[in-house]
């Protein structure tokens, strides 16, 4: 144990001051320097106060600050789950025309649309299709490319939403079930596009980029103009009963009650491509229908036989436009920039 130096005794200081070098003086001085009364008693000496010089030989021991114990954040209880169903159209295994869009309908509103889009992939011939999802409303998403599908194509829709939360409210969580994942395979057997011109009263039919048919047509007369724009074939009837009552027409001049052979619907509002044997004199010459595209019976039979659901019918030259909701393929009338604006991922 280290020893502390004590102040010299009076006797020792006197001897030192006198300059004596006697043994007694030396011994007395040494004894005074080495042993202090405090150390002799086994008590540690007090720290020397040097406050006059602004320093201290012993700093006070700081009191440690206690570390606060963090309060655990309570985990909220899990919300009740509502499982969300989905329907994909067209159905798996369907052969479709090149103007048939893909539609996914959910059984509940979807708030997390970007998460939904990330788990609804569309592959075209094994590669990512260059299209985008358009949210028609909170429950309905429609997929198309900027242009029509190609012919002879294999389209695979992969819905991998299992476990994805699509919507959360203060009281419930809406989740797609793990067992709900699916794959929908569609095919386009060829590209068939019918182009109708009100200017020359003709329909030309193109298959895989080659013109194969040219038919005379008669379109809607003034006041009942046929819609211009993109429409697609939908329902098909070998013979369909058509009446003016269906359209709510009350003018005696517009009354009719007919059976139209080989009728193919192209709008929800009532436009058809059909045979019109009663109108043979005007077909290919002038317009006189109530909006339908009239063909000679033989030409209508060919069109009925060779088309499938989703084949585009593109009409030009009339003063009326096709509403984007008025045909299966009418969504192709929406400009691409507008389409992307309604996509959460903008087609990425």
Coordinates of C-alpha atoms in Angstrom, one line a residue:
X1 CA 0.0 0.0 0.0
X2 CA 1.4 3.4 -1.0
X3 CA 2.2 5.8 1.8
X4 CA 1.3 9.5 2.1
X5 CA 3.8 12.2 2.8
X6 CA 3.2 14.3 6.0
X7 CA 4.4 17.8 6.8
X8 CA 7.9 17.8 8.7
X9 CA 7.8 18.2 12.5
X10 CA 8.9 21.4 14.2
X11 CA 12.1 19.7 15.3
X12 CA 13.0 18.4 11.9
X13 CA 12.4 21.8 10.3
X14 CA 14.6 23.5 12.8
X15 CA 17.5 21.0 12.2
X16 CA 17.2 21.5 8.5
X17 CA 17.1 25.2 8.8
X18 CA 20.2 25.2 10.9
X19 CA 22.0 23.2 8.2
X20 CA 22.8 20.4 10.6
X21 CA 23.7 17.1 9.2
X22 CA 23.7 15.2 12.4
X23 CA 22.4 11.7 12.3
X24 CA 19.7 12.6 14.8
X25 CA 18.5 15.4 12.5
X26 CA 18.5 13.2 9.4
X27 CA 16.7 10.4 11.2
X28 CA 14.1 12.7 12.7
X29 CA 13.4 14.3 9.3
X30 CA 13.1 10.9 7.6
X31 CA 10.8 9.5 10.2
X32 CA 8.6 12.6 9.9
X33 CA 8.4 12.3 6.1
X34 CA 7.6 8.6 6.0
X35 CA 5.2 8.2 8.8
X36 CA 2.3 10.5 9.5
X37 CA 0.0 10.3 12.5
X38 CA -2.9 9.5 10.2
X39 CA -1.1 6.6 8.4
X40 CA 0.2 5.3 11.6
X41 CA -3.3 4.9 12.9
X42 CA -4.3 3.1 9.7
X43 CA -6.7 5.9 8.6
X44 CA -6.5 7.3 5.0
X45 CA -5.5 10.9 5.0
X46 CA -8.0 13.5 3.7
X47 CA -7.6 14.8 0.2
X48 CA -5.4 17.8 -0.1
X49 CA -7.4 21.0 -0.8
X50 CA -5.7 23.0 -3.5
X51 CA -8.6 25.3 -4.2
X52 CA -6.4 28.2 -4.0
X53 CA -4.8 27.1 -7.3
X54 CA -8.0 26.0 -8.9
X55 CA -7.3 22.3 -8.8
X56 CA -8.2 19.3 -6.7
X57 CA -6.3 16.1 -6.3
X58 CA -9.5 14.0 -5.9
X59 CA -12.6 14.5 -8.2
X60 CA -16.0 13.6 -6.7
X61 CA -17.5 10.3 -7.8
X62 CA -20.5 11.0 -10.2
X63 CA -23.8 9.5 -9.2
X64 CA -24.8 7.1 -12.1
X65 CA -28.0 8.0 -13.9
X66 CA -30.4 5.1 -14.0
X67 CA -31.3 3.8 -17.5
X68 CA -35.1 4.1 -18.0
X69 CA -36.9 0.8 -18.7
X70 CA -38.7 1.2 -22.1
X71 CA -42.5 0.7 -21.9
X72 CA -43.4 -2.1 -24.3
X73 CA -45.8 -1.2 -27.1
X74 CA -49.0 -3.2 -26.8
X75 CA -49.7 -5.4 -29.8
X76 CA -53.2 -4.7 -31.2
X77 CA -55.4 -7.8 -31.3
X78 CA -55.8 -9.2 -34.9
X79 CA -58.9 -8.1 -36.8
X80 CA -61.5 -10.5 -37.9
X81 CA -60.9 -11.7 -41.5
X82 CA -63.3 -11.6 -44.4
X83 CA -62.2 -13.8 -47.3
X84 CA -62.4 -12.1 -50.7
X85 CA -63.5 -14.1 -53.8
X86 CA -62.5 -13.4 -57.4
X87 CA -63.9 -14.2 -60.8
X88 CA -61.7 -14.1 -64.0
X89 CA -63.3 -13.6 -67.4
X90 CA -62.9 -15.2 -69.9
X91 CA -62.9 -18.6 -68.3
X92 CA -60.0 -20.9 -68.4
X93 CA -59.5 -22.7 -71.7
X94 CA -61.5 -20.2 -73.8
X95 CA -60.7 -19.4 -77.4
X96 CA -61.1 -15.6 -77.8
X97 CA -61.1 -12.9 -80.4
X98 CA -58.1 -10.5 -80.4
X99 CA -60.3 -7.7 -79.0
X100 CA -61.4 -9.6 -75.8
X101 CA -60.1 -7.8 -72.7
X102 CA -59.5 -9.7 -69.4
X103 CA -61.7 -8.8 -66.4
X104 CA -61.1 -9.6 -62.7
X105 CA -64.0 -9.0 -60.4
X106 CA -63.6 -9.1 -56.6
X107 CA -66.3 -9.8 -54.0
X108 CA -65.2 -6.8 -51.9
X109 CA -63.9 -3.3 -52.5
X110 CA -60.1 -3.2 -53.1
X111 CA -58.2 -0.3 -51.5
X112 CA -54.7 -1.7 -52.0
X113 CA -54.9 -1.7 -55.7
X114 CA -51.1 -1.7 -56.3
X115 CA -50.7 -4.9 -54.2
X116 CA -53.5 -6.5 -56.2
X117 CA -51.9 -5.6 -59.5
X118 CA -48.5 -7.0 -58.4
X119 CA -50.2 -10.4 -57.9
X120 CA -52.2 -10.4 -61.2
X121 CA -49.7 -11.1 -63.9
X122 CA -50.5 -11.6 -67.6
X123 CA -48.1 -13.6 -69.8
X124 CA -48.2 -13.5 -73.6
X125 CA -46.5 -16.4 -75.3
X126 CA -44.5 -17.0 -72.1
X127 CA -43.4 -13.3 -71.6
X128 CA -44.8 -10.5 -69.7
X129 CA -47.6 -8.8 -71.7
X130 CA -47.2 -5.1 -72.4
X131 CA -50.5 -4.0 -71.0
X132 CA -52.1 -2.5 -67.9
X133 CA -54.9 -3.0 -65.4
X134 CA -57.7 -0.4 -65.5
X135 CA -59.8 0.0 -62.4
X136 CA -63.4 0.4 -63.7
X137 CA -64.6 0.6 -60.1
X138 CA -63.4 -0.5 -56.6
X139 CA -64.2 -4.1 -57.4
X140 CA -63.4 -4.5 -61.1
X141 CA -60.1 -4.4 -62.9
X142 CA -59.8 -4.8 -66.7
X143 CA -56.6 -5.7 -68.6
X144 CA -55.7 -4.9 -72.2
X145 CA -52.7 -4.0 -74.2
X146 CA -52.4 -0.8 -76.2
X147 CA -53.4 -2.7 -79.3
X148 CA -55.3 -5.9 -79.8
X149 CA -53.9 -9.3 -78.9
X150 CA -51.9 -11.0 -81.7
X151 CA -53.4 -14.0 -83.4
X152 CA -52.2 -17.6 -82.6
X153 CA -51.3 -16.4 -79.1
X154 CA -51.2 -18.1 -75.7
X155 CA -52.4 -15.8 -72.9
X156 CA -51.8 -16.9 -69.3
X157 CA -53.4 -15.0 -66.4
X158 CA -51.8 -15.8 -63.1
X159 CA -53.7 -14.7 -59.9
X160 CA -51.3 -15.2 -56.9
X161 CA -53.1 -13.2 -54.3
X162 CA -53.1 -15.9 -51.7
X163 CA -52.7 -14.3 -48.2
X164 CA -52.7 -10.7 -49.6
X165 CA -54.7 -8.2 -47.6
X166 CA -56.7 -6.2 -50.1
X167 CA -58.6 -3.9 -47.8
X168 CA -58.4 -3.0 -44.1
X169 CA -61.0 -1.1 -42.1
X170 CA -61.2 -0.3 -38.4
X171 CA -63.1 -3.5 -37.8
X172 CA -62.1 -6.0 -40.4
X173 CA -59.3 -7.3 -42.7
X174 CA -60.2 -8.4 -46.2
X175 CA -57.8 -11.0 -47.4
X176 CA -57.6 -13.3 -50.5
X177 CA -57.5 -16.9 -49.3
X178 CA -54.4 -19.0 -49.7
X179 CA -56.2 -21.6 -51.7
X180 CA -57.7 -19.1 -54.1
X181 CA -54.7 -18.8 -56.4
X182 CA -55.3 -19.8 -60.0
X183 CA -54.1 -19.8 -63.6
X184 CA -56.3 -19.0 -66.5
X185 CA -55.1 -20.0 -70.0
X186 CA -56.6 -18.3 -73.1
X187 CA -55.9 -18.6 -76.8
X188 CA -56.4 -16.6 -79.9
X189 CA -56.8 -19.0 -82.8
X190 CA -56.3 -16.2 -85.4
X191 CA -56.6 -12.5 -85.7
X192 CA -60.0 -11.6 -87.4
X193 CA -60.9 -7.9 -87.7
X194 CA -63.9 -6.6 -89.6
X195 CA -63.7 -3.0 -90.8
X196 CA -66.9 -1.2 -91.8
X197 CA -67.0 2.1 -93.7
X198 CA -70.1 4.2 -93.8
X199 CA -68.5 6.2 -96.7
X200 CA -68.5 3.3 -99.2
X201 CA -71.0 1.0 -97.5
X202 CA -68.6 -1.9 -97.3
X203 CA -67.3 -4.3 -94.7
X204 CA -63.9 -5.9 -95.3
X205 CA -62.8 -8.8 -93.2
X206 CA -59.1 -9.3 -92.4
X207 CA -57.6 -12.6 -91.1
X208 CA -54.0 -12.6 -89.9
X209 CA -53.4 -9.3 -91.8
X210 CA -54.9 -10.4 -95.2
X211 CA -58.2 -9.3 -96.6
X212 CA -60.4 -12.4 -97.1
X213 CA -63.9 -10.9 -97.7
X214 CA -65.6 -7.7 -98.8
X215 CA -69.4 -7.3 -98.2
X216 CA -71.9 -4.6 -98.9
X217 CA -73.6 -3.1 -95.9
X218 CA -76.4 -0.7 -95.0
X219 CA -75.9 1.2 -91.7
X220 CA -78.2 3.4 -89.5
X221 CA -80.2 6.1 -91.2
X222 CA -80.2 9.7 -89.9
X223 CA -81.4 9.8 -86.3
X224 CA -80.3 6.1 -85.8
X225 CA -76.7 6.4 -86.8
X226 CA -74.5 3.3 -86.3
X227 CA -71.7 4.0 -83.8
X228 CA -68.2 4.6 -85.1
X229 CA -65.3 3.1 -83.1
X230 CA -64.2 -0.3 -81.9
X231 CA -66.8 -2.9 -80.9
X232 CA -66.5 -6.6 -80.7
X233 CA -68.7 -9.6 -81.4
X234 CA -70.7 -10.9 -78.4
X235 CA -73.9 -12.9 -78.3
X236 CA -74.9 -14.9 -81.4
X237 CA -78.3 -16.0 -82.7
X238 CA -79.2 -18.2 -85.6
X239 CA -82.3 -16.1 -85.9
X240 CA -83.4 -13.3 -83.7
X241 CA -86.7 -11.6 -83.2
X242 CA -86.3 -7.8 -83.5
X243 CA -89.0 -5.3 -82.8
X244 CA -89.2 -1.5 -82.5
X245 CA -90.7 -2.0 -79.1
X246 CA -87.3 -3.1 -77.8
X247 CA -85.9 0.3 -78.6
X248 CA -88.9 2.1 -77.3
X249 CA -89.9 3.6 -80.7
X250 CA -93.4 5.0 -80.9
X251 CA -93.3 6.8 -84.3
X252 CA -95.4 4.7 -86.7
X253 CA -92.8 5.3 -89.4
X254 CA -90.2 3.5 -87.3
X255 CA -92.3 0.5 -86.4
X256 CA -90.9 -3.0 -87.3
X257 CA -91.3 -6.6 -86.2
X258 CA -88.8 -8.9 -87.9
X259 CA -86.8 -12.1 -87.6
X260 CA -83.2 -11.4 -88.5
X261 CA -81.1 -14.4 -89.6
X262 CA -77.5 -14.9 -88.5
X263 CA -77.5 -12.1 -85.9
X264 CA -74.3 -11.3 -84.0
X265 CA -74.5 -8.6 -81.2
X266 CA -71.8 -6.0 -81.2
X267 CA -73.2 -3.5 -78.6
X268 CA -75.1 -3.9 -75.3
X269 CA -77.5 -1.2 -76.5
X270 CA -78.7 -3.3 -79.4
X271 CA -76.5 -3.0 -82.5
X272 CA -76.1 -6.3 -84.4
X273 CA -74.4 -7.5 -87.6
X274 CA -77.2 -9.5 -89.2
X275 CA -78.8 -10.7 -92.4
X276 CA -81.5 -8.3 -93.8
X277 CA -83.3 -9.9 -96.7
X278 CA -85.9 -7.2 -96.7
X279 CA -83.2 -4.6 -97.3
X280 CA -81.4 -6.2 -100.2
X281 CA -82.0 -3.1 -102.4
X282 CA -80.1 -0.7 -100.2
X283 CA -77.3 -2.9 -99.0
X284 CA -74.1 -1.6 -100.4
X285 CA -75.8 1.6 -101.6
X286 CA -77.3 3.7 -98.8
X287 CA -78.0 3.6 -95.1
X288 CA -81.5 2.8 -93.9
X289 CA -81.4 0.6 -90.7
X290 CA -82.1 1.6 -87.1
X291 CA -78.4 1.3 -86.2
X292 CA -77.6 -2.3 -87.1
X293 CA -75.1 -3.3 -89.8
X294 CA -77.2 -5.0 -92.4
X295 CA -75.8 -7.7 -94.7
X296 CA -77.1 -9.9 -97.4
X297 CA -78.2 -13.2 -95.9
X298 CA -75.3 -15.3 -97.5
X299 CA -72.7 -12.7 -96.2
X300 CA -74.3 -12.7 -92.8
X301 CA -74.1 -16.5 -92.6
X302 CA -70.4 -16.4 -93.4
X303 CA -69.8 -13.7 -90.7
X304 CA -71.9 -15.7 -88.2
X305 CA -70.0 -18.9 -89.0
X306 CA -66.5 -17.6 -88.9
X307 CA -66.5 -15.2 -86.0
X308 CA -66.0 -15.9 -82.3
X309 CA -66.6 -13.8 -79.2
X310 CA -64.2 -10.9 -79.0
X311 CA -63.5 -10.4 -82.8
X312 CA -63.3 -6.6 -83.4
X313 CA -65.7 -4.7 -85.6
X314 CA -64.2 -1.3 -86.4
X315 CA -66.7 1.2 -87.9
X316 CA -65.7 4.5 -89.4
X317 CA -67.4 7.5 -91.1
X318 CA -70.5 8.1 -88.9
X319 CA -71.4 11.0 -86.7
X320 CA -71.9 8.9 -83.6
X321 CA -69.2 7.4 -81.4
X322 CA -69.1 4.1 -79.4
X323 CA -69.3 4.6 -75.7
X324 CA -66.4 2.9 -73.9
X325 CA -68.8 0.8 -71.9
X326 CA -71.2 -0.2 -74.7
X327 CA -69.4 -3.3 -76.0
X328 CA -67.2 -6.1 -74.8
X329 CA -64.2 -4.5 -76.6
X330 CA -65.3 -0.9 -76.4
X331 CA -62.6 -0.3 -73.8
X332 CA -60.1 -0.1 -76.7
X333 CA -61.7 3.3 -77.5
X334 CA -60.1 4.7 -74.3
X335 CA -56.9 6.5 -75.1
X336 CA -53.8 4.7 -73.8
X337 CA -52.7 7.6 -71.6
X338 CA -56.2 7.7 -70.0
X339 CA -56.0 3.9 -69.5
X340 CA -52.7 4.2 -67.7
X341 CA -54.0 6.9 -65.4
X342 CA -56.5 4.4 -64.0
X343 CA -53.8 1.9 -63.3
X344 CA -52.1 1.8 -59.8
X345 CA -48.8 0.6 -61.3
X346 CA -49.2 2.5 -64.7
X347 CA -48.5 -0.8 -66.5
X348 CA -45.1 -1.4 -64.8

